[in-house]
Each structure stands twice: as structure tokens, then as C-alpha cells.
């Protein structure tokens, strides 16, 4: 048996208005889905009988990590929501030289972004709950991003290599995408990223907003990786 409690019990009983005997699929947030039928519904606990389980089929073939420089205002909430819908496994917010938003304390913001990630994951039926990490310095973001098989540095001043060129040889099992803030990357940040092994790529000749760039790049990587 599996028991839904708290907000999940409320959602099942009051929002979805499930009834005993109804079929429902529960997800453990770690990649497994459970086919169940509803047994009992109480205010704070919904009990479900497990009939079978299988790997969730809503995860991309690749493990995608978005490294996002802190944008102004509440843009990060939009970016987190869209990145989760587009299948990221992890989001790493970081502080770069040109970040206008430089809050002293970010833990409340990170908590808010984590909540948005859970809501977005439920809405789009993710099999895995994406992780939203604490804010790190740009150098740490570069070090982590460089560990991916396909490590992409989305650089607004890149004139040679397009995203298509970078993905022509295929998409690695792990992919990192590094996106700058409204003010873009400082030249020394671009040099450090390239030195660390990230591939500097252009998303075309237009300058995209910092909240548009990750959406466009994630969609292109999903397409190239055979997920669409
Ligand atoms: N202030 C920069 C400028 O005017 O050149 C623009 C920065 S853009 C608003 C924010 C981020 O989105 C960039 O740092 C980059 O990561 C990404 N981005 C936007 N347009 C891009 C493009 N055409 N190619 C690659 N990355 C792009």
C-alpha cells in the first residue's frame, strides 16, 4: 500500500476528487511510477493499493543541468518552471560579475524556486523531482558545468560555433548549459569557461533575453538528443 499525506492527500481528495476504486499513477520522484487503485480517502491520508510499478517514461534520455546566472526580479521563477517542463534534472543558480541582483541572503529565494520546481514537475508529470541547488560563485558553476559530457557555454559574443555545430557529433549522456544574466558574460568569464573545457556556442545572431535563452537551448538539446 502507498499512503498520500498532507498536500498530496488534499490534492487527491479535494482537487482531483478521487474516489475509492479509481485508478491512479503515483510517482516516487526518483524515476519510478506506481500503478494503483484508491482504497480509502481520509482528510489527511489517501491509501492506494499498488498493482504494479515501472520506470517513469517522462524523463529525457540525457541528464540536463542548467547553470543560470541570477537574473533580476522574479525571472528565475519563470526560468525554473520552464526548465523543469523541459526536463532538467538540476538547476544551479550562480552569481557572475554582471548579475544586477546580488541578494545577501538567497536561501528564501532558493526555497521558493524549489517549490516552483515541485509544482512544475507535478504539472508536467515528471518522473524525477529536479534539484534546485543553493547559489554558487561563477567559478564553482564553471567547474561543475565542465564535468558534463556535453558542456555548453551560451555566449552572446560567440561568432564561430553555433549550437547546431556543437551538437552535430551527438548529445552526451550528461549535458550542462551555462547562461548569463541580463548584462551578459564578462570577457574573463568567457575565457575561464573555455579554459575549463566548456564549448562556447551561439544561439544565433539575435540577442535573447536571459529567460529566453535557456528555453531555446534546452528545446534544441532535447530535439538533438532524440526526445522530441
Ligand atoms: N548583455 C548582453 C549583450 O547585450 O550582448 C546580452 C546578455 S543576454 C540578455 C543573457 C544571456 O543569454 C547571455 O549571457 C547568454 O548566456 C544568453 N544568450 C542570449 N542571446 C544569445 C545568443 N544569441 N547566443 C548565445 N547566448 C545567448
PDB file of C-alpha atoms and ligand atoms in Angstrom:
ATOM      1  CA  UNK A   1       0.000   0.000   0.000  1.00  0.00           C
ATOM      2  CA  UNK A   2       1.103   3.631  -0.539  1.00  0.00           C
ATOM      3  CA  UNK A   3      -0.312   6.472   1.572  1.00  0.00           C
ATOM      4  CA  UNK A   4      -0.564  10.067   0.377  1.00  0.00           C
ATOM      5  CA  UNK A   5      -0.431  12.606   3.192  1.00  0.00           C
ATOM      6  CA  UNK A   6      -0.619  16.389   3.689  1.00  0.00           C
ATOM      7  CA  UNK A   7      -0.761  18.420   0.485  1.00  0.00           C
ATOM      8  CA  UNK A   8      -0.778  15.289  -1.695  1.00  0.00           C
ATOM      9  CA  UNK A   9      -3.744  13.845   0.190  1.00  0.00           C
ATOM     10  CA  UNK A  10      -5.560  17.181  -0.152  1.00  0.00           C
ATOM     11  CA  UNK A  11      -4.780  17.304  -3.881  1.00  0.00           C
ATOM     12  CA  UNK A  12      -6.010  13.732  -4.419  1.00  0.00           C
ATOM     13  CA  UNK A  13      -9.188  14.104  -2.368  1.00  0.00           C
ATOM     14  CA  UNK A  14     -10.242  17.727  -2.702  1.00  0.00           C
ATOM     15  CA  UNK A  15      -8.769  18.836  -6.035  1.00  0.00           C
ATOM     16  CA  UNK A  16      -8.823  15.666  -8.159  1.00  0.00           C
ATOM     17  CA  UNK A  17     -11.813  14.376  -6.131  1.00  0.00           C
ATOM     18  CA  UNK A  18     -10.600  10.781  -6.476  1.00  0.00           C
ATOM     19  CA  UNK A  19     -12.970   8.035  -5.311  1.00  0.00           C
ATOM     20  CA  UNK A  20     -12.283   4.508  -3.945  1.00  0.00           C
ATOM     21  CA  UNK A  21     -11.622   2.051  -6.784  1.00  0.00           C
ATOM     22  CA  UNK A  22     -10.349   4.732  -9.120  1.00  0.00           C
ATOM     23  CA  UNK A  23      -7.052   4.058 -10.941  1.00  0.00           C
ATOM     24  CA  UNK A  24      -4.197   6.444 -10.202  1.00  0.00           C
ATOM     25  CA  UNK A  25      -0.458   6.569 -11.031  1.00  0.00           C
ATOM     26  CA  UNK A  26       1.815   7.673  -8.204  1.00  0.00           C
ATOM     27  CA  UNK A  27       5.404   8.782  -8.787  1.00  0.00           C
ATOM     28  CA  UNK A  28       8.203   8.498  -6.218  1.00  0.00           C
ATOM     29  CA  UNK A  29      10.065  11.481  -7.666  1.00  0.00           C
ATOM     30  CA  UNK A  30      13.105   9.254  -8.210  1.00  0.00           C
ATOM     31  CA  UNK A  31      12.126   7.765 -11.569  1.00  0.00           C
ATOM     32  CA  UNK A  32       9.562   5.053 -10.697  1.00  0.00           C
ATOM     33  CA  UNK A  33       5.801   5.214 -11.337  1.00  0.00           C
ATOM     34  CA  UNK A  34       3.344   3.038  -9.376  1.00  0.00           C
ATOM     35  CA  UNK A  35       0.019   1.956 -10.910  1.00  0.00           C
ATOM     36  CA  UNK A  36      -2.508   1.956  -8.070  1.00  0.00           C
ATOM     37  CA  UNK A  37      -6.169   1.962  -7.188  1.00  0.00           C
ATOM     38  CA  UNK A  38      -7.548   4.223  -4.471  1.00  0.00           C
ATOM     39  CA  UNK A  39      -8.543   2.217  -1.378  1.00  0.00           C
ATOM     40  CA  UNK A  40      -9.586   4.794   1.233  1.00  0.00           C
ATOM     41  CA  UNK A  41      -9.775   8.562   1.414  1.00  0.00           C
ATOM     42  CA  UNK A  42      -9.499  10.438   4.699  1.00  0.00           C
ATOM     43  CA  UNK A  43      -8.897  14.180   5.170  1.00  0.00           C
ATOM     44  CA  UNK A  44      -5.187  13.745   5.754  1.00  0.00           C
ATOM     45  CA  UNK A  45      -4.425  10.346   4.266  1.00  0.00           C
ATOM     46  CA  UNK A  46      -5.317   8.671   0.963  1.00  0.00           C
ATOM     47  CA  UNK A  47      -4.407   4.977   0.846  1.00  0.00           C
ATOM     48  CA  UNK A  48      -3.669   3.384  -2.514  1.00  0.00           C
ATOM     49  CA  UNK A  49      -3.164  -0.295  -3.380  1.00  0.00           C
ATOM     50  CA  UNK A  50      -0.119  -0.856  -5.628  1.00  0.00           C
ATOM     51  CA  UNK A  51      -0.876  -3.026  -8.680  1.00  0.00           C
ATOM     52  CA  UNK A  52       2.496  -2.660 -10.378  1.00  0.00           C
ATOM     53  CA  UNK A  53       5.431  -0.319 -10.982  1.00  0.00           C
ATOM     54  CA  UNK A  54       7.588   0.728 -13.941  1.00  0.00           C
ATOM     55  CA  UNK A  55      10.270   3.288 -14.786  1.00  0.00           C
ATOM     56  CA  UNK A  56       8.738   6.730 -15.366  1.00  0.00           C
ATOM     57  CA  UNK A  57       8.570   7.444 -19.113  1.00  0.00           C
ATOM     58  CA  UNK A  58       8.650  11.231 -18.827  1.00  0.00           C
ATOM     59  CA  UNK A  59      12.360  11.750 -18.323  1.00  0.00           C
ATOM     60  CA  UNK A  60      14.692  12.849 -21.153  1.00  0.00           C
ATOM     61  CA  UNK A  61      17.358  10.454 -22.441  1.00  0.00           C
ATOM     62  CA  UNK A  62      20.069  12.792 -21.163  1.00  0.00           C
ATOM     63  CA  UNK A  63      20.738  14.265 -17.721  1.00  0.00           C
ATOM     64  CA  UNK A  64      20.389  18.030 -18.245  1.00  0.00           C
ATOM     65  CA  UNK A  65      21.761  20.624 -15.812  1.00  0.00           C
ATOM     66  CA  UNK A  66      21.062  24.329 -16.201  1.00  0.00           C
ATOM     67  CA  UNK A  67      23.598  26.769 -14.710  1.00  0.00           C
ATOM     68  CA  UNK A  68      21.727  30.068 -14.518  1.00  0.00           C
ATOM     69  CA  UNK A  69      23.199  33.414 -13.510  1.00  0.00           C
ATOM     70  CA  UNK A  70      20.906  35.216 -11.072  1.00  0.00           C
ATOM     71  CA  UNK A  71      18.531  37.375 -13.141  1.00  0.00           C
ATOM     72  CA  UNK A  72      16.692  40.468 -11.944  1.00  0.00           C
ATOM     73  CA  UNK A  73      13.296  40.372 -10.254  1.00  0.00           C
ATOM     74  CA  UNK A  74      11.319  37.162 -10.326  1.00  0.00           C
ATOM     75  CA  UNK A  75      12.547  35.972 -13.742  1.00  0.00           C
ATOM     76  CA  UNK A  76      14.211  32.993 -12.071  1.00  0.00           C
ATOM     77  CA  UNK A  77      10.763  31.676 -11.162  1.00  0.00           C
ATOM     78  CA  UNK A  78       9.841  31.607 -14.859  1.00  0.00           C
ATOM     79  CA  UNK A  79      13.185  30.043 -15.801  1.00  0.00           C
ATOM     80  CA  UNK A  80      12.858  27.302 -13.146  1.00  0.00           C
ATOM     81  CA  UNK A  81       9.296  26.484 -14.232  1.00  0.00           C
ATOM     82  CA  UNK A  82      10.206  26.242 -17.947  1.00  0.00           C
ATOM     83  CA  UNK A  83      13.427  24.339 -17.325  1.00  0.00           C
ATOM     84  CA  UNK A  84      11.533  21.726 -15.274  1.00  0.00           C
ATOM     85  CA  UNK A  85       8.930  21.355 -18.026  1.00  0.00           C
ATOM     86  CA  UNK A  86      11.807  20.922 -20.481  1.00  0.00           C
ATOM     87  CA  UNK A  87      13.290  18.087 -18.467  1.00  0.00           C
ATOM     88  CA  UNK A  88      16.232  19.453 -16.475  1.00  0.00           C
ATOM     89  CA  UNK A  89      17.450  17.243 -13.637  1.00  0.00           C
ATOM     90  CA  UNK A  90      19.291  20.026 -11.812  1.00  0.00           C
ATOM     91  CA  UNK A  91      19.335  23.808 -11.711  1.00  0.00           C
ATOM     92  CA  UNK A  92      22.421  25.567 -10.329  1.00  0.00           C
ATOM     93  CA  UNK A  93      21.917  29.303  -9.728  1.00  0.00           C
ATOM     94  CA  UNK A  94      25.184  31.236  -9.685  1.00  0.00           C
ATOM     95  CA  UNK A  95      26.447  34.777  -9.146  1.00  0.00           C
ATOM     96  CA  UNK A  96      28.513  36.257 -12.009  1.00  0.00           C
ATOM     97  CA  UNK A  97      30.220  39.612 -12.427  1.00  0.00           C
ATOM     98  CA  UNK A  98      27.334  41.244 -14.293  1.00  0.00           C
ATOM     99  CA  UNK A  99      24.500  39.984 -12.083  1.00  0.00           C
ATOM    100  CA  UNK A 100      22.470  43.052 -11.098  1.00  0.00           C
ATOM    101  CA  UNK A 101      20.590  41.035  -8.488  1.00  0.00           C
ATOM    102  CA  UNK A 102      23.082  40.327  -5.673  1.00  0.00           C
ATOM    103  CA  UNK A 103      20.984  39.418  -2.628  1.00  0.00           C
ATOM    104  CA  UNK A 104      22.923  38.877   0.629  1.00  0.00           C
ATOM    105  CA  UNK A 105      20.699  36.017   1.662  1.00  0.00           C
ATOM    106  CA  UNK A 106      19.351  33.698  -1.025  1.00  0.00           C
ATOM    107  CA  UNK A 107      18.058  30.749   0.985  1.00  0.00           C
ATOM    108  CA  UNK A 108      14.460  32.010   0.984  1.00  0.00           C
ATOM    109  CA  UNK A 109      14.642  32.540  -2.783  1.00  0.00           C
ATOM    110  CA  UNK A 110      16.066  29.049  -3.307  1.00  0.00           C
ATOM    111  CA  UNK A 111      13.251  27.596  -1.179  1.00  0.00           C
ATOM    112  CA  UNK A 112      10.721  29.430  -3.390  1.00  0.00           C
ATOM    113  CA  UNK A 113      12.397  28.122  -6.549  1.00  0.00           C
ATOM    114  CA  UNK A 114      12.344  24.569  -5.133  1.00  0.00           C
ATOM    115  CA  UNK A 115       8.602  24.900  -4.511  1.00  0.00           C
ATOM    116  CA  UNK A 116       8.096  26.104  -8.091  1.00  0.00           C
ATOM    117  CA  UNK A 117      10.144  23.147  -9.348  1.00  0.00           C
ATOM    118  CA  UNK A 118       7.926  20.672  -7.457  1.00  0.00           C
ATOM    119  CA  UNK A 119       4.740  22.315  -8.752  1.00  0.00           C
ATOM    120  CA  UNK A 120       6.051  22.347 -12.326  1.00  0.00           C
ATOM    121  CA  UNK A 121       7.186  18.712 -12.042  1.00  0.00           C
ATOM    122  CA  UNK A 122       3.718  17.665 -10.877  1.00  0.00           C
ATOM    123  CA  UNK A 123       2.012  19.708 -13.590  1.00  0.00           C
ATOM    124  CA  UNK A 124       4.025  18.180 -16.441  1.00  0.00           C
ATOM    125  CA  UNK A 125       4.184  14.681 -14.946  1.00  0.00           C
ATOM    126  CA  UNK A 126       7.930  14.415 -14.376  1.00  0.00           C
ATOM    127  CA  UNK A 127       9.239  11.079 -13.083  1.00  0.00           C
ATOM    128  CA  UNK A 128      12.067  12.750 -11.183  1.00  0.00           C
ATOM    129  CA  UNK A 129      11.856  15.818  -8.945  1.00  0.00           C
ATOM    130  CA  UNK A 130      14.559  18.193 -10.282  1.00  0.00           C
ATOM    131  CA  UNK A 131      17.031  19.579  -7.751  1.00  0.00           C
ATOM    132  CA  UNK A 132      17.469  23.347  -7.312  1.00  0.00           C
ATOM    133  CA  UNK A 133      20.835  23.957  -5.681  1.00  0.00           C
ATOM    134  CA  UNK A 134      21.997  26.786  -3.465  1.00  0.00           C
ATOM    135  CA  UNK A 135      23.587  29.781  -5.211  1.00  0.00           C
ATOM    136  CA  UNK A 136      27.274  29.287  -6.021  1.00  0.00           C
ATOM    137  CA  UNK A 137      30.016  31.639  -7.301  1.00  0.00           C
ATOM    138  CA  UNK A 138      30.603  31.702 -11.079  1.00  0.00           C
ATOM    139  CA  UNK A 139      33.929  29.863 -10.784  1.00  0.00           C
ATOM    140  CA  UNK A 140      32.227  26.958  -8.998  1.00  0.00           C
ATOM    141  CA  UNK A 141      29.497  26.896 -11.655  1.00  0.00           C
ATOM    142  CA  UNK A 142      32.160  26.636 -14.371  1.00  0.00           C
ATOM    143  CA  UNK A 143      33.944  23.827 -12.501  1.00  0.00           C
ATOM    144  CA  UNK A 144      30.716  21.848 -12.130  1.00  0.00           C
ATOM    145  CA  UNK A 145      29.440  22.563 -15.646  1.00  0.00           C
ATOM    146  CA  UNK A 146      32.705  21.369 -17.191  1.00  0.00           C
ATOM    147  CA  UNK A 147      32.143  17.889 -15.744  1.00  0.00           C
ATOM    148  CA  UNK A 148      29.333  17.126 -18.223  1.00  0.00           C
ATOM    149  CA  UNK A 149      29.999  15.148 -21.398  1.00  0.00           C
ATOM    150  CA  UNK A 150      28.370  17.966 -23.384  1.00  0.00           C
ATOM    151  CA  UNK A 151      29.239  21.219 -21.612  1.00  0.00           C
ATOM    152  CA  UNK A 152      27.770  24.267 -23.369  1.00  0.00           C
ATOM    153  CA  UNK A 153      28.552  27.902 -22.616  1.00  0.00           C
ATOM    154  CA  UNK A 154      25.833  30.035 -24.198  1.00  0.00           C
ATOM    155  CA  UNK A 155      27.864  33.080 -25.177  1.00  0.00           C
ATOM    156  CA  UNK A 156      26.236  36.114 -26.763  1.00  0.00           C
ATOM    157  CA  UNK A 157      29.560  37.130 -28.356  1.00  0.00           C
ATOM    158  CA  UNK A 158      30.285  33.724 -29.913  1.00  0.00           C
ATOM    159  CA  UNK A 159      30.624  34.179 -33.672  1.00  0.00           C
ATOM    160  CA  UNK A 160      32.129  30.874 -34.852  1.00  0.00           C
ATOM    161  CA  UNK A 161      30.260  27.957 -33.314  1.00  0.00           C
ATOM    162  CA  UNK A 162      26.504  27.594 -33.409  1.00  0.00           C
ATOM    163  CA  UNK A 163      24.597  25.269 -31.099  1.00  0.00           C
ATOM    164  CA  UNK A 164      23.902  23.048 -34.106  1.00  0.00           C
ATOM    165  CA  UNK A 165      27.650  22.700 -34.786  1.00  0.00           C
ATOM    166  CA  UNK A 166      28.314  21.817 -31.165  1.00  0.00           C
ATOM    167  CA  UNK A 167      25.658  19.097 -31.197  1.00  0.00           C
ATOM    168  CA  UNK A 168      26.489  17.742 -34.670  1.00  0.00           C
ATOM    169  CA  UNK A 169      28.517  14.917 -33.129  1.00  0.00           C
ATOM    170  CA  UNK A 170      25.637  13.915 -30.880  1.00  0.00           C
ATOM    171  CA  UNK A 171      24.491  14.760 -27.349  1.00  0.00           C
ATOM    172  CA  UNK A 172      26.302  13.262 -24.350  1.00  0.00           C
ATOM    173  CA  UNK A 173      24.545  11.387 -21.555  1.00  0.00           C
ATOM    174  CA  UNK A 174      25.148  14.421 -19.318  1.00  0.00           C
ATOM    175  CA  UNK A 175      24.623  17.951 -20.600  1.00  0.00           C
ATOM    176  CA  UNK A 176      25.283  21.273 -18.902  1.00  0.00           C
ATOM    177  CA  UNK A 177      24.113  24.611 -20.215  1.00  0.00           C
ATOM    178  CA  UNK A 178      25.542  27.820 -18.768  1.00  0.00           C
ATOM    179  CA  UNK A 179      23.504  31.003 -19.262  1.00  0.00           C
ATOM    180  CA  UNK A 180      24.498  34.536 -18.300  1.00  0.00           C
ATOM    181  CA  UNK A 181      22.478  37.358 -16.698  1.00  0.00           C
ATOM    182  CA  UNK A 182      20.895  40.373 -18.373  1.00  0.00           C
ATOM    183  CA  UNK A 183      24.320  42.016 -18.534  1.00  0.00           C
ATOM    184  CA  UNK A 184      25.880  39.006 -20.211  1.00  0.00           C
ATOM    185  CA  UNK A 185      29.295  37.483 -19.510  1.00  0.00           C
ATOM    186  CA  UNK A 186      32.464  39.401 -18.780  1.00  0.00           C
ATOM    187  CA  UNK A 187      35.272  38.510 -21.221  1.00  0.00           C
ATOM    188  CA  UNK A 188      37.298  36.944 -18.423  1.00  0.00           C
ATOM    189  CA  UNK A 189      34.332  34.719 -17.518  1.00  0.00           C
ATOM    190  CA  UNK A 190      34.066  33.526 -21.111  1.00  0.00           C
ATOM    191  CA  UNK A 191      37.810  32.835 -21.169  1.00  0.00           C
ATOM    192  CA  UNK A 192      37.617  30.888 -17.896  1.00  0.00           C
ATOM    193  CA  UNK A 193      34.700  28.809 -19.170  1.00  0.00           C
ATOM    194  CA  UNK A 194      36.543  27.942 -22.380  1.00  0.00           C
ATOM    195  CA  UNK A 195      39.730  27.149 -20.438  1.00  0.00           C
ATOM    196  CA  UNK A 196      37.709  24.772 -18.269  1.00  0.00           C
ATOM    197  CA  UNK A 197      36.549  22.936 -21.384  1.00  0.00           C
ATOM    198  CA  UNK A 198      33.062  24.319 -21.929  1.00  0.00           C
ATOM    199  CA  UNK A 199      32.138  24.794 -25.597  1.00  0.00           C
ATOM    200  CA  UNK A 200      31.178  28.389 -26.354  1.00  0.00           C
ATOM    201  CA  UNK A 201      28.093  28.368 -28.574  1.00  0.00           C
ATOM    202  CA  UNK A 202      25.876  30.916 -30.259  1.00  0.00           C
ATOM    203  CA  UNK A 203      22.076  30.730 -30.307  1.00  0.00           C
ATOM    204  CA  UNK A 204      22.038  32.850 -33.473  1.00  0.00           C
ATOM    205  CA  UNK A 205      22.521  36.493 -34.397  1.00  0.00           C
ATOM    206  CA  UNK A 206      19.776  37.895 -32.205  1.00  0.00           C
ATOM    207  CA  UNK A 207      20.380  38.646 -28.517  1.00  0.00           C
ATOM    208  CA  UNK A 208      17.863  36.641 -26.480  1.00  0.00           C
ATOM    209  CA  UNK A 209      16.666  37.657 -23.043  1.00  0.00           C
ATOM    210  CA  UNK A 210      18.277  35.710 -20.203  1.00  0.00           C
ATOM    211  CA  UNK A 211      14.945  33.986 -19.619  1.00  0.00           C
ATOM    212  CA  UNK A 212      14.508  33.091 -23.317  1.00  0.00           C
ATOM    213  CA  UNK A 213      17.991  31.658 -23.906  1.00  0.00           C
ATOM    214  CA  UNK A 214      17.694  28.626 -21.596  1.00  0.00           C
ATOM    215  CA  UNK A 215      14.273  27.725 -23.019  1.00  0.00           C
ATOM    216  CA  UNK A 216      15.553  27.891 -26.602  1.00  0.00           C
ATOM    217  CA  UNK A 217      18.738  25.988 -25.813  1.00  0.00           C
ATOM    218  CA  UNK A 218      17.005  23.275 -23.783  1.00  0.00           C
ATOM    219  CA  UNK A 219      14.469  22.722 -26.550  1.00  0.00           C
ATOM    220  CA  UNK A 220      17.248  22.402 -29.124  1.00  0.00           C
ATOM    221  CA  UNK A 221      19.209  19.958 -26.958  1.00  0.00           C
ATOM    222  CA  UNK A 222      16.073  17.866 -26.373  1.00  0.00           C
ATOM    223  CA  UNK A 223      15.476  17.757 -30.128  1.00  0.00           C
ATOM    224  CA  UNK A 224      19.093  16.858 -30.930  1.00  0.00           C
ATOM    225  CA  UNK A 225      19.029  14.244 -28.164  1.00  0.00           C
ATOM    226  CA  UNK A 226      16.049  12.429 -29.717  1.00  0.00           C
ATOM    227  CA  UNK A 227      13.493  13.454 -27.085  1.00  0.00           C
ATOM    228  CA  UNK A 228      11.049  15.223 -29.420  1.00  0.00           C
TER     229      UNK A 228
HETATM  230  N1  LIG B   1      24.139  41.978 -22.299  1.00  0.00           N
HETATM  231  C1  LIG B   1      24.375  41.045 -23.401  1.00  0.00           C
HETATM  232  C2  LIG B   1      24.528  41.794 -24.700  1.00  0.00           C
HETATM  233  O1  LIG B   1      23.851  42.820 -24.849  1.00  0.00           O
HETATM  234  O2  LIG B   1      25.247  41.300 -25.541  1.00  0.00           O
HETATM  235  C3  LIG B   1      23.214  40.107 -23.542  1.00  0.00           C
HETATM  236  C4  LIG B   1      23.110  39.057 -22.496  1.00  0.00           C
HETATM  237  S1  LIG B   1      21.709  38.048 -22.777  1.00  0.00           S
HETATM  238  C5  LIG B   1      20.442  39.134 -22.331  1.00  0.00           C
HETATM  239  C6  LIG B   1      21.741  36.933 -21.391  1.00  0.00           C
HETATM  240  C7  LIG B   1      22.371  35.576 -21.680  1.00  0.00           C
HETATM  241  O3  LIG B   1      21.565  34.844 -22.600  1.00  0.00           O
HETATM  242  C8  LIG B   1      23.733  35.613 -22.305  1.00  0.00           C
HETATM  243  O4  LIG B   1      24.755  35.851 -21.358  1.00  0.00           O
HETATM  244  C9  LIG B   1      23.810  34.244 -22.930  1.00  0.00           C
HETATM  245  O5  LIG B   1      24.120  33.274 -21.951  1.00  0.00           O
HETATM  246  C10 LIG B   1      22.405  34.048 -23.440  1.00  0.00           C
HETATM  247  N2  LIG B   1      22.230  34.492 -24.823  1.00  0.00           N
HETATM  248  C11 LIG B   1      21.391  35.445 -25.270  1.00  0.00           C
HETATM  249  N3  LIG B   1      21.461  35.558 -26.615  1.00  0.00           N
HETATM  250  C12 LIG B   1      22.383  34.647 -27.033  1.00  0.00           C
HETATM  251  C13 LIG B   1      22.914  34.281 -28.298  1.00  0.00           C
HETATM  252  N4  LIG B   1      22.493  34.847 -29.443  1.00  0.00           N
HETATM  253  N5  LIG B   1      23.852  33.298 -28.342  1.00  0.00           N
HETATM  254  C14 LIG B   1      24.298  32.708 -27.203  1.00  0.00           C
HETATM  255  N6  LIG B   1      23.837  33.007 -25.967  1.00  0.00           N
HETATM  256  C15 LIG B   1      22.885  33.971 -25.892  1.00  0.00           C
END
